[in-house]
CSV table of C-alpha atoms and ligand atoms in Angstrom, one decimal:
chain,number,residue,atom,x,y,z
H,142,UNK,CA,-26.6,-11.5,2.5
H,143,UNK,CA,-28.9,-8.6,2.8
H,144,UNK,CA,-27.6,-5.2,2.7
H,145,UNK,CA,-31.3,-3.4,2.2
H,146,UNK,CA,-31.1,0.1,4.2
H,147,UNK,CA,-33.1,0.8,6.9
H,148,UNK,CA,-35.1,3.8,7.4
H,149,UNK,CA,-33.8,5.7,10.4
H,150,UNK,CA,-31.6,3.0,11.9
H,151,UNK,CA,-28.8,3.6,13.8
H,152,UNK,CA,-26.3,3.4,11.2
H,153,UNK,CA,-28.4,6.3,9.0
H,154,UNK,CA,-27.9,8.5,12.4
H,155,UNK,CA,-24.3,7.8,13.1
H,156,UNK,CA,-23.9,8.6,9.3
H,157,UNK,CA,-25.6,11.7,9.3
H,158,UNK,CA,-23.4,12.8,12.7
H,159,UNK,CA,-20.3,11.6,10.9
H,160,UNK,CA,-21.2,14.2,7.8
H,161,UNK,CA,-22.0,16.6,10.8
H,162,UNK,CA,-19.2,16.3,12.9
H,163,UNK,CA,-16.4,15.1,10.6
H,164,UNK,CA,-14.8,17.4,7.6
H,165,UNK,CA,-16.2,16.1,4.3
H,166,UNK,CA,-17.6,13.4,6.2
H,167,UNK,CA,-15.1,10.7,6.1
H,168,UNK,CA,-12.0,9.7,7.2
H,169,UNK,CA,-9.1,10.4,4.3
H,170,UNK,CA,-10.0,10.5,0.7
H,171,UNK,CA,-12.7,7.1,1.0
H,172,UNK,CA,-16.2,8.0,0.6
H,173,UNK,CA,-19.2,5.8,-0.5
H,174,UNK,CA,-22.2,7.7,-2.1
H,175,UNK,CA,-25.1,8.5,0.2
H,176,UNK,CA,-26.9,5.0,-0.8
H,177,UNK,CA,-24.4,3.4,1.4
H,178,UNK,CA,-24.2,4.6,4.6
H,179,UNK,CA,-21.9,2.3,6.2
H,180,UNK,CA,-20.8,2.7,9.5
H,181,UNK,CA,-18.6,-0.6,11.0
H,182,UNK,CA,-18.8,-2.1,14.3
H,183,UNK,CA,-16.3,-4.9,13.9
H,184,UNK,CA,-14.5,-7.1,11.8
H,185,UNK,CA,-14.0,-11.3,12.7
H,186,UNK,CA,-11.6,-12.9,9.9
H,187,UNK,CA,-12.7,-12.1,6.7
H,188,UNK,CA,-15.9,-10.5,7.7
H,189,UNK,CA,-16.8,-7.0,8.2
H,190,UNK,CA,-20.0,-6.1,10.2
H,191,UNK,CA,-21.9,-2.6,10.5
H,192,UNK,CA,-23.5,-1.6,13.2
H,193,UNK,CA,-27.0,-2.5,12.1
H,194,UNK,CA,-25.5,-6.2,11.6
H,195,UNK,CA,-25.2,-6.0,7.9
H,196,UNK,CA,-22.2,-8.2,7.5
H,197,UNK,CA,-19.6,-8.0,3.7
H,198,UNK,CA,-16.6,-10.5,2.7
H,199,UNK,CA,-14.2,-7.7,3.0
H,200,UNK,CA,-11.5,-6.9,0.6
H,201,UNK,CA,-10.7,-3.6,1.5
H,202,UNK,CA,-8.8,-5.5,5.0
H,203,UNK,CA,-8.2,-1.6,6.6
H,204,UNK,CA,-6.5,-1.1,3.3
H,205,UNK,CA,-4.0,-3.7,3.6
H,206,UNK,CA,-2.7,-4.5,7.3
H,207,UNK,CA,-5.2,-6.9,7.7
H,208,UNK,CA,-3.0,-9.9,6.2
H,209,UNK,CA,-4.3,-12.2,8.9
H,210,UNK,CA,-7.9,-11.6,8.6
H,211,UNK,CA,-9.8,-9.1,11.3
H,212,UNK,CA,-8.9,-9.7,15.5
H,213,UNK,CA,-6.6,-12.7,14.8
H,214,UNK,CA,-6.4,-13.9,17.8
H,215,UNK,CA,-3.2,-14.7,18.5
H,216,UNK,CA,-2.7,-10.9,17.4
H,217,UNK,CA,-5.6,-10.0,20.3
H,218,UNK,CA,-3.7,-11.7,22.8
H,219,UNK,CA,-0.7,-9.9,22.3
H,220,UNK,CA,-1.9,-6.6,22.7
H,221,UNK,CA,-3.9,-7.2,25.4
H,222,UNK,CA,-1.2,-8.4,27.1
H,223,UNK,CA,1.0,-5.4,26.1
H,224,UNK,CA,-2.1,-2.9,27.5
H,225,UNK,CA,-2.1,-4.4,30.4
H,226,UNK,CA,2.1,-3.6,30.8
H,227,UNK,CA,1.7,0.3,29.4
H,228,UNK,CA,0.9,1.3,26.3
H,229,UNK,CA,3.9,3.7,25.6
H,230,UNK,CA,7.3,4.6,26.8
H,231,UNK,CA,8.6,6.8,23.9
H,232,UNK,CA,11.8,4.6,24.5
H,233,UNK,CA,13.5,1.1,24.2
H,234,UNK,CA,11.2,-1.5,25.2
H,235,UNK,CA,11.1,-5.5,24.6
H,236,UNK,CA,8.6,-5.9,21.7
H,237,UNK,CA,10.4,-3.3,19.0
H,238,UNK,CA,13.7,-4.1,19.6
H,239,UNK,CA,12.6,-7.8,18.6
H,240,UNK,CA,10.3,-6.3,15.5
H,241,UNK,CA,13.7,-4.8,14.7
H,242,UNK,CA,16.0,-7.9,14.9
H,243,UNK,CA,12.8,-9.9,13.2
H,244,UNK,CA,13.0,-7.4,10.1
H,245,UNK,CA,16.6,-7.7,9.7
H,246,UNK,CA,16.4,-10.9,9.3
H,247,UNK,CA,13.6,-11.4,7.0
H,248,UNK,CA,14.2,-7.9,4.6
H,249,UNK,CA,17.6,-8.1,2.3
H,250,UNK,CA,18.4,-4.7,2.2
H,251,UNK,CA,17.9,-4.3,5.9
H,252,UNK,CA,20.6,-3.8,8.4
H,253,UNK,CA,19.0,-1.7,10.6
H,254,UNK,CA,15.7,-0.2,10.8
H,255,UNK,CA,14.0,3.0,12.2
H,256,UNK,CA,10.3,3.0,13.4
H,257,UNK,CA,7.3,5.6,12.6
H,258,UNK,CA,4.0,5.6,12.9
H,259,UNK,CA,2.7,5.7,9.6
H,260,UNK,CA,3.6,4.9,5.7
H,261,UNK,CA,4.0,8.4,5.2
H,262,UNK,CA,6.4,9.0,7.4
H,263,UNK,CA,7.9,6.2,6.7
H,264,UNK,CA,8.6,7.4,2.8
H,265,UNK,CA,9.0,11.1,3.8
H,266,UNK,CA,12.1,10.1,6.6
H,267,UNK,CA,13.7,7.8,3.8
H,268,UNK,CA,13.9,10.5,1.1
H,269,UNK,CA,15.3,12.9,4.2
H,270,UNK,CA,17.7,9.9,4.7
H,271,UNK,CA,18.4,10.3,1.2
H,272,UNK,CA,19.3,13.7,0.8
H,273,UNK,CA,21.2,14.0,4.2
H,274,UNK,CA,23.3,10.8,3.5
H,275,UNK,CA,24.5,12.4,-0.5
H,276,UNK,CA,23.7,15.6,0.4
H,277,UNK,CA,21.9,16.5,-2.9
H,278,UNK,CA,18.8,18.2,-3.1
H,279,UNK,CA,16.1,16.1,-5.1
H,280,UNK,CA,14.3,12.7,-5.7
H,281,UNK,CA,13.1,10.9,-8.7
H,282,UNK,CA,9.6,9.3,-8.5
H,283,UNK,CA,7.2,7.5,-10.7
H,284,UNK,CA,3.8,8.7,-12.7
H,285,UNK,CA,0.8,7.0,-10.1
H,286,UNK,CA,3.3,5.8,-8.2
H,287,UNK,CA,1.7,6.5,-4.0
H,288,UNK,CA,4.0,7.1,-1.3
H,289,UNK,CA,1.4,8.9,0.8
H,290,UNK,CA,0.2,12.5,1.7
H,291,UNK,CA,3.5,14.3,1.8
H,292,UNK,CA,4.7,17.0,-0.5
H,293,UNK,CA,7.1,15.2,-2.1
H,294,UNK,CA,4.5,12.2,-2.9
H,295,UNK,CA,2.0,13.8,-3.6
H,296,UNK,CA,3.5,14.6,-7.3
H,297,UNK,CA,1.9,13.1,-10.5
H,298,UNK,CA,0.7,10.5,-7.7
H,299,UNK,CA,-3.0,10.6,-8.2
H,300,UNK,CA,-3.6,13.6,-11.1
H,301,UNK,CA,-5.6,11.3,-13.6
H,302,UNK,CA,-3.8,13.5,-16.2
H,303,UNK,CA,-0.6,12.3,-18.0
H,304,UNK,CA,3.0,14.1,-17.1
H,305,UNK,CA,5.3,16.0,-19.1
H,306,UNK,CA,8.4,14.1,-17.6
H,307,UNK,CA,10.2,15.0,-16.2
H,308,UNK,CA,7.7,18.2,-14.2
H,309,UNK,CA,5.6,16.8,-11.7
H,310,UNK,CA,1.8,17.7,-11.4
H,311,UNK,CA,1.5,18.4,-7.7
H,312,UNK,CA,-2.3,16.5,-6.6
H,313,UNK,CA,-2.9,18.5,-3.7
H,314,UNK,CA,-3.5,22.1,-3.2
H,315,UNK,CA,-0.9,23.7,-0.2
H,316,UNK,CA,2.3,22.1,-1.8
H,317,UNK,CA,5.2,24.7,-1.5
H,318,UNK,CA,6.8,25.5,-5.3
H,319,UNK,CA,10.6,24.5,-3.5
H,320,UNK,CA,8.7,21.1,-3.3
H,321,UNK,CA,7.6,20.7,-6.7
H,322,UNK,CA,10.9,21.8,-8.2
H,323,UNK,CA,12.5,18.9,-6.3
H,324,UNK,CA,10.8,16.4,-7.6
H,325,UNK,CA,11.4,14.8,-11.0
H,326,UNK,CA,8.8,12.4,-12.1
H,327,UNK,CA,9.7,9.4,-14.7
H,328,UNK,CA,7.7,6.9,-16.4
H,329,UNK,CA,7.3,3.4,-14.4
H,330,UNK,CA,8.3,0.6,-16.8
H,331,UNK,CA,10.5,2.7,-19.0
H,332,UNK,CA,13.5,2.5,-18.2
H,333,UNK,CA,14.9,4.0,-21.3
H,334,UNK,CA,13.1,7.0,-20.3
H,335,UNK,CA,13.9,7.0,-16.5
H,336,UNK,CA,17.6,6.5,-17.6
H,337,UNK,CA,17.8,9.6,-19.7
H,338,UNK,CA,16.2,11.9,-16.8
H,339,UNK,CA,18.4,10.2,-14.4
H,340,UNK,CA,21.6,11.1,-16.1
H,341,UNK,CA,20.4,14.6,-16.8
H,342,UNK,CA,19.8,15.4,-13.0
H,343,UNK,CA,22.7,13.0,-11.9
H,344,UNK,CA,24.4,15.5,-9.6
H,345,UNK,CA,21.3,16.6,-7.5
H,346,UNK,CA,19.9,13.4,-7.2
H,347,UNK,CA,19.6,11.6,-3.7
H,348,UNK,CA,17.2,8.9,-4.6
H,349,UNK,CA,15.0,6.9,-6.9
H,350,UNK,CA,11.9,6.0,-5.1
H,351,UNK,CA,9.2,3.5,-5.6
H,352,UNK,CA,6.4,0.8,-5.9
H,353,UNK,CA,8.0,-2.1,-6.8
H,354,UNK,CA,4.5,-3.4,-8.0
H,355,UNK,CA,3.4,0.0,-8.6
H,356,UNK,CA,-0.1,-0.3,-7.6
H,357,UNK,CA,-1.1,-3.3,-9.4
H,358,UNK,CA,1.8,-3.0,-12.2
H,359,UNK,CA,4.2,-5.5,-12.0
H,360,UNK,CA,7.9,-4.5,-13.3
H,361,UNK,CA,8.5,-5.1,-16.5
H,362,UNK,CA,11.9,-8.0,-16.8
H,363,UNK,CA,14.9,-6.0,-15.9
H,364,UNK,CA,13.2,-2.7,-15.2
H,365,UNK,CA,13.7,-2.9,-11.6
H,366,UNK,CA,17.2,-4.6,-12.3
H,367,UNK,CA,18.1,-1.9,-14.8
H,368,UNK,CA,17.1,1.1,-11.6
H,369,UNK,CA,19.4,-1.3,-9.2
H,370,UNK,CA,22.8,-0.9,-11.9
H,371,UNK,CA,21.8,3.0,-13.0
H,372,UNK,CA,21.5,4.6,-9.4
H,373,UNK,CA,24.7,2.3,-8.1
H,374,UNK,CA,26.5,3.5,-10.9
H,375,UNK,CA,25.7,7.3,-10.0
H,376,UNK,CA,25.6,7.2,-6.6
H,377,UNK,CA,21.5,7.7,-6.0
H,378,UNK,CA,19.8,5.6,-3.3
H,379,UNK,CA,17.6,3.7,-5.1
H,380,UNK,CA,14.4,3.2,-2.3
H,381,UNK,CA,11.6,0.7,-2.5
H,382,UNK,CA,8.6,1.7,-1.2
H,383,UNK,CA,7.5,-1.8,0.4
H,384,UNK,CA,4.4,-0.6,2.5
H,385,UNK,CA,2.2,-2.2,0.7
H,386,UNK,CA,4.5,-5.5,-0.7
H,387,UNK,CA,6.3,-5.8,2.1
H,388,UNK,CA,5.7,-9.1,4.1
H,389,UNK,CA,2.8,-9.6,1.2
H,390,UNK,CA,4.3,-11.3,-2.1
H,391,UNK,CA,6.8,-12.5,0.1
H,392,UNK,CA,8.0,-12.8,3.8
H,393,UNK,CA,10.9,-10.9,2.4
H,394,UNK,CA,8.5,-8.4,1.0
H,395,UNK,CA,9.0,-7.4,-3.1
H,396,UNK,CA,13.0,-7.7,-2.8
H,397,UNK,CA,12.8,-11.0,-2.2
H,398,UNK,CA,9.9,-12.0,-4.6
H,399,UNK,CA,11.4,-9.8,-7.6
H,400,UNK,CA,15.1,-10.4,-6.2
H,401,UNK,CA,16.4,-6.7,-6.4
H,402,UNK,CA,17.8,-5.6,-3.3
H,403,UNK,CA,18.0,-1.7,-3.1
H,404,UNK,CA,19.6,0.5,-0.3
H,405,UNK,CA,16.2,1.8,1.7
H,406,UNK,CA,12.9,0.4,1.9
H,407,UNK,CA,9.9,1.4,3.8
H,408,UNK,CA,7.4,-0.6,5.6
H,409,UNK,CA,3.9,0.0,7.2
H,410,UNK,CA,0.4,-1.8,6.4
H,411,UNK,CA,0.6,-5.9,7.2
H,412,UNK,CA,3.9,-5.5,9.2
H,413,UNK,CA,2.0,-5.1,12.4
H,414,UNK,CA,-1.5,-6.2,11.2
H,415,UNK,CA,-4.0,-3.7,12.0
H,416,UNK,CA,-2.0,-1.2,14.6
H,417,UNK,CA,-0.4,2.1,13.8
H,418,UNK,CA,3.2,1.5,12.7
H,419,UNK,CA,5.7,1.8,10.0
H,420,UNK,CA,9.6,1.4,9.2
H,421,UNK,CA,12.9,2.2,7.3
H,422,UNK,CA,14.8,-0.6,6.8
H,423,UNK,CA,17.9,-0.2,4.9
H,424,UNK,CA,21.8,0.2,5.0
H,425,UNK,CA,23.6,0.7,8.4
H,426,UNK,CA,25.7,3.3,6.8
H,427,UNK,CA,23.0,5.3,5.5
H,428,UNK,CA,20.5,5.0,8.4
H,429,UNK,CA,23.3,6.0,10.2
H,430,UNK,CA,22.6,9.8,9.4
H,431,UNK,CA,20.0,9.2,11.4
H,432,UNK,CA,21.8,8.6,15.0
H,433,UNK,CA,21.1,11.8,17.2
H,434,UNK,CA,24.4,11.6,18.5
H,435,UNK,CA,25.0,12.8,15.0
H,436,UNK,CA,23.0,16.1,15.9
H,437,UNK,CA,24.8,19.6,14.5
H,438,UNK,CA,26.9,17.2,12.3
H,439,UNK,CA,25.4,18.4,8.6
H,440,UNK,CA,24.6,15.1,7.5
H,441,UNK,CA,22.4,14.2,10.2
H,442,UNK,CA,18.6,13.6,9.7
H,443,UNK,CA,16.2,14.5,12.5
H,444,UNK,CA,13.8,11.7,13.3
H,445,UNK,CA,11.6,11.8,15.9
H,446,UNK,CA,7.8,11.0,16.6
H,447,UNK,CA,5.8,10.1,19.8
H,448,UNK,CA,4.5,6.8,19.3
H,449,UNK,CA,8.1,5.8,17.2
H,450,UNK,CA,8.3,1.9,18.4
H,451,UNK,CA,5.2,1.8,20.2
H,452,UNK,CA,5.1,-1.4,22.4
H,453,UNK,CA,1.4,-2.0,21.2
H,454,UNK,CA,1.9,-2.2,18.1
H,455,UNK,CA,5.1,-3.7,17.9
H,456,UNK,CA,3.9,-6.8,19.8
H,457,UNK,CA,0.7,-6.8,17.3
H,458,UNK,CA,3.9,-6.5,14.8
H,459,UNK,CA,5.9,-9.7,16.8
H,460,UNK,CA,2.2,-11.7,16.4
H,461,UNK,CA,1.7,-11.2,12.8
H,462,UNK,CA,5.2,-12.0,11.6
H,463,UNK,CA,4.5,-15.2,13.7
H,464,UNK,CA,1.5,-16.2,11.6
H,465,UNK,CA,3.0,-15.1,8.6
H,466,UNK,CA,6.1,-17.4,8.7
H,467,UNK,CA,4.3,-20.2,9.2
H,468,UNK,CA,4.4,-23.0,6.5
H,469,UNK,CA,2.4,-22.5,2.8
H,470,UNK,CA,1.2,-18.7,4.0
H,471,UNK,CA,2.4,-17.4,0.7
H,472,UNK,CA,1.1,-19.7,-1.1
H,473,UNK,CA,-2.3,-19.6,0.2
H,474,UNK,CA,-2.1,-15.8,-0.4
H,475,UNK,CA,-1.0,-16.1,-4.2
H,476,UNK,CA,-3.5,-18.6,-4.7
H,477,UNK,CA,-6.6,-17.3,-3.1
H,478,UNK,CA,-6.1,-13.9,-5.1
H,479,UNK,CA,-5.1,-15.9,-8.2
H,480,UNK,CA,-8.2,-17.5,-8.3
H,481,UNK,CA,-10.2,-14.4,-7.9
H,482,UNK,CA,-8.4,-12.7,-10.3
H,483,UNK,CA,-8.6,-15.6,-12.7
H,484,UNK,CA,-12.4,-16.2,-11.8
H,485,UNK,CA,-13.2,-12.9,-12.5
H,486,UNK,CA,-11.6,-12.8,-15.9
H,487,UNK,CA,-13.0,-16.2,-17.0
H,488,UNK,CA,-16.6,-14.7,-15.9
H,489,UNK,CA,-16.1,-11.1,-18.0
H,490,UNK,CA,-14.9,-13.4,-20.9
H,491,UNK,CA,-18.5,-15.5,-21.0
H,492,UNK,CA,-19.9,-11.7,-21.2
H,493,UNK,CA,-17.8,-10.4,-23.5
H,494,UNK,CA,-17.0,-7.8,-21.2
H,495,UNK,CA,-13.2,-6.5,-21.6
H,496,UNK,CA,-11.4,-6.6,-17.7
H,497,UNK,CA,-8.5,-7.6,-16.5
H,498,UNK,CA,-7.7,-8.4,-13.0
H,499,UNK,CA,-4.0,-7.0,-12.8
H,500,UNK,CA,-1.9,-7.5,-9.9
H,501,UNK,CA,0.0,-9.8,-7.9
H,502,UNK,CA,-2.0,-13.3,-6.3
H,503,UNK,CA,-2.9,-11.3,-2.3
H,504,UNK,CA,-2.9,-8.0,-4.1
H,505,UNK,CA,-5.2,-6.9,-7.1
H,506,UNK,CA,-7.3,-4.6,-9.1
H,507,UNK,CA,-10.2,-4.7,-11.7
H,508,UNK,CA,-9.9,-2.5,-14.8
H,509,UNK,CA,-12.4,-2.5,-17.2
H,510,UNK,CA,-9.9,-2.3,-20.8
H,511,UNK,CA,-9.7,-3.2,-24.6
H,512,UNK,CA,-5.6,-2.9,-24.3
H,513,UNK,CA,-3.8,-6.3,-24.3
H,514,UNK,CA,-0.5,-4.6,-22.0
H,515,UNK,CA,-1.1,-2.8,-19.5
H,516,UNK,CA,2.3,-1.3,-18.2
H,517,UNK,CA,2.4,2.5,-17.6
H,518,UNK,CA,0.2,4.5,-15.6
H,519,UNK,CA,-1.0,5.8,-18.7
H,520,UNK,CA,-2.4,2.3,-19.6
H,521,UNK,CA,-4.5,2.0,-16.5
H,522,UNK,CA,-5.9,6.0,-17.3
H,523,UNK,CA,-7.2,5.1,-20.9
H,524,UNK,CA,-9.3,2.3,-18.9
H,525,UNK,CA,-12.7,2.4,-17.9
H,526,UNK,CA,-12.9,4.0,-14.3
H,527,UNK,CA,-16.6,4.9,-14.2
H,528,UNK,CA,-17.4,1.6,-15.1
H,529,UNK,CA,-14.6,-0.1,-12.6
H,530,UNK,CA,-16.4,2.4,-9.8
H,531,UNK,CA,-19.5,1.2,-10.8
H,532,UNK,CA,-18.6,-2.7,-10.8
H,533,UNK,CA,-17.5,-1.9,-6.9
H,534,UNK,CA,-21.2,-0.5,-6.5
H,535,UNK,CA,-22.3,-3.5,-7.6
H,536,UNK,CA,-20.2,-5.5,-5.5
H,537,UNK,CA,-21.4,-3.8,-2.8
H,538,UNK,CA,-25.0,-3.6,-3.2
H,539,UNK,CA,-23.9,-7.9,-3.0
H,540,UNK,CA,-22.4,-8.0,0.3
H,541,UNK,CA,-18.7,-7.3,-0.6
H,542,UNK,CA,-17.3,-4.5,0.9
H,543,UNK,CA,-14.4,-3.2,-1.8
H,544,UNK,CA,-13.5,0.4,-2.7
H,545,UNK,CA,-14.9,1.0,-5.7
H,546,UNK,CA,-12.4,1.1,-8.4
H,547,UNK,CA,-9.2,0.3,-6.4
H,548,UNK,CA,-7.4,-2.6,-5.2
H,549,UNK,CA,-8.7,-6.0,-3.4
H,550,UNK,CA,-6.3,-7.2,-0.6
H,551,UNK,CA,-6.9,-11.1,-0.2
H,552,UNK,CA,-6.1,-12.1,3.5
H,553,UNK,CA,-5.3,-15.4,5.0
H,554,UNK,CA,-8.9,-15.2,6.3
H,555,UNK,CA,-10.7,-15.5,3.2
H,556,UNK,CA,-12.1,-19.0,2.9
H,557,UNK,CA,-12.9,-21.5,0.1
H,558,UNK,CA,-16.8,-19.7,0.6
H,559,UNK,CA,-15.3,-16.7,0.3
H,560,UNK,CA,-14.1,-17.1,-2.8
H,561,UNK,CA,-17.2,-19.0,-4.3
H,562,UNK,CA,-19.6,-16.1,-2.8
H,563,UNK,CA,-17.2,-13.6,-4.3
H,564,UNK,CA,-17.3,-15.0,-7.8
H,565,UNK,CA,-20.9,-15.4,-7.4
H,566,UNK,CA,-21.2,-11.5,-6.6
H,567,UNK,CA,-19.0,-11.1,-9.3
H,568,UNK,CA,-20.7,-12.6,-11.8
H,569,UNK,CA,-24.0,-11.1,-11.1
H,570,UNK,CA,-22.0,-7.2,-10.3
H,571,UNK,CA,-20.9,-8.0,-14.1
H,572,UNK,CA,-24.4,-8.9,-15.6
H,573,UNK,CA,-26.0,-5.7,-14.2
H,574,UNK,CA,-23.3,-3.2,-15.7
H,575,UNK,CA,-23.6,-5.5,-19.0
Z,634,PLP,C1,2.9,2.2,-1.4
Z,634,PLP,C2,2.4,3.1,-0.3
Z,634,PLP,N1,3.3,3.9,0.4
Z,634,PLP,C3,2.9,4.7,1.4
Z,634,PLP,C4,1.6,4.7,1.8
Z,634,PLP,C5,1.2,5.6,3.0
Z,634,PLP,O1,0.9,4.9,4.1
Z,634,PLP,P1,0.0,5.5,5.2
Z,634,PLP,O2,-1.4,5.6,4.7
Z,634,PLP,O3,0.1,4.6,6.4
Z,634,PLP,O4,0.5,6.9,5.5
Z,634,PLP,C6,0.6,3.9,1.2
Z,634,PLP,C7,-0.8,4.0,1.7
Z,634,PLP,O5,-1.7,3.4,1.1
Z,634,PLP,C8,1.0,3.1,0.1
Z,634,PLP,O6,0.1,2.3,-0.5
């Protein structure tokens, strides 16, 4: 698999428009160093193709709704036939209302469920949720936990730097000082900690918010147990951020893999597989706040967005859950990434290279670390991230496309040759850092 660049191709002069035409050049926060100047043209399973036919075994999968592979095809026929009805009505049509009844069933904490567009929405509405349903003013999130581009996520999210709990370090410019002071930030896997700040803000606290495998850090036993009794016994929503988990470790997403069920929980990424939309699932009584019949009532939470329970998507949505409940999906998906993870280990071992593949089987990242536990965000900071970015370089310049120093999503696409190629890459990627 060749990836050697081509003077003047095609792909260089879409590239150079895309810096031209585009603000930094990219979409969102992404961006490959000027050696690689890929530009895709389609995906087929668990192939990636740019548009000078350079093909990759992708593990980036759109950054996680790609649980089926690229253009599934029973996913294909669904929207086509749903484009060729109308592509949005901005009201009730067939294909959400079923997404919704399909959710409640599958998601424990979910008795009814609100549509969005995006995982950022999706958070953002369930903290509003929050605060409208106890009426107090703030939320409690983790250290490196990621709930999207929102004020209120975008606290101690991404920084690099380690918090003074329980003061957030806003990570973008622009973000009001109202914002910050509303946040209270707590370290994930400490539930001593979390405990203490909890019942020092007890009386403005509306929710506890977060990863349930926070990135790739899985919860410590009882820490997610321990949130569950604390915010029931004072009264705080306790939220689960399921955008990335959700219908991933499990058809019931994280609270039914980990067995903690919590009052709200957001969805987005693999629920519809590739098309823009996301949810809240949770209580009836607490999505209730969000019923416009409630409007000028002061607990009610405005909600609103154009493409909310867009048909499109919501039949892509109806496809995927099909494929996903079919027999032995999850296991495929815990073992396919279990054996990268482990095959990667075993390979950094015969180098004497420290790494550890951390993560849940379809989920996982590569850090390059002496420590033994790796719990806290503070743990994944003291690793090696020049060297992780420079492993994904690697991996690259070997025909998988990755983000450099970030997570792997393993799809149901991803063959036995996947995985043998990928090792392959691997072990080569590893040799030329060595
Ligand atoms: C856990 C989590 N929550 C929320 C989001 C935001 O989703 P979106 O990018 O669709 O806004 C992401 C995105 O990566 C995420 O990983």
């Amino acid at each position: 698999m060749s990836i050697a660049k081509t003077a003047h191709s095609s792909q260089e002069a879409l590239w150079e428009k895309a810096n031209r035409y585009l603000a930094g050049g990219t979409l969102g926060t992404f961006f490959l160093p000027p050696a690689f100047t890929l530009v895709f043209k389609r995906g087929q399973g668990s192939h990636i193709e740019t548009v000078d036919g350079q093909t990759y075994i992708d593990y980036v999968m759109g950054s996680g709704p790609l649980i089926l592979g690229h253009a599934h095809p029973a996913v294909v026929e669904a929207v086509q036939r749903q484009a060729s009805l109308g592509s949005t009505f901005y009201y009730l049509n067939e294909p959400v209302i079923l997404l919704a009844e399909e959710m409640v069933k599958a998601i424990p904490c979910a008795e009814t469920v609100k549509f969005v567009s995006t995982g950022t929405e999706a958070t953002f509405h369930a903290l509003r949720i929050a605060r409208a349903y106890t009426g107090r003013p703030k939320i409690l999130k983790f250290e490196g936990g990621y709930h999207g581009v929102h004020d209120y996520s975008l606290m101690s999210a991404v920084s690099g730097r380690v918090t003074t709990y329980p003061t957030p370090i806003p990570d973008s410019a622009g973000i009001p000082p109202g914002v910050v002071e509303s946040v209270l930030i707590a370290p994930f896997n400490d539930l001593e900690t979390t405990t203490a700040i909890i019942e020092a803000h007890q009386q403005e606290l509306a929710a506890v918010i977060l990863e349930p495998l926070q990135r790739v850090l899985k919860p410590q036993p009882q820490f997610l147990q321990g949130l569950r009794e604390i915010t029931r016994d004072k009264g705080i929503l306790l939220i689960f951020d399921e955008v990335v988990t959700g219908f991933r470790l499990a058809y019931g997403g994280a609270q039914e893999y980990y067995g903690v069920v919590p009052d709200l929980a957001t969805y987005g990424k693999a629920l519809t597989g590739g098309y823009p939309m996301a949810a809240i699932a949770g209580k009836q009584e607490i999505m209730a706040v969000t019923d416009p019949r409630k409007k000028g009532k002061p607990d009610y939470a405005y909600l609103s967005g154009t493409l909310n329970g867009n048909p499109l998507a919501a039949a892509a949505g109806l496809a995927t859950l099909e494929q996903l409940r079919q027999e032995g999906t999850y296991s495929r998906l815990h073992s396919v990434g279990n054996r990268l993870q482990r095959g990667i280990e075993e390979i950094a071992r015969s180098l004497h290279l420290p790494l550890k593949a951390l993560g849940e089987g379809p989920v996982f990242q590569v850090l390059f670390t002496e420590q033994e536990r790796i719990e806290r965000y503070q743990d994944v900071l003291a690793a090696d991230a020049d060297k992780g970015y420079r492993f994904g370089l690697e991996l690259l310049r070997r025909g998988l496309y990755v983000t450099p120093g970030q997570k792997f999503y393993v799809s149901l696409a991803h063959s036995e040759a996947d995985i043998a190629k990928t090792l392959e890459a691997a072990e080569e990627a590893l040799k030329a850092l060595r």
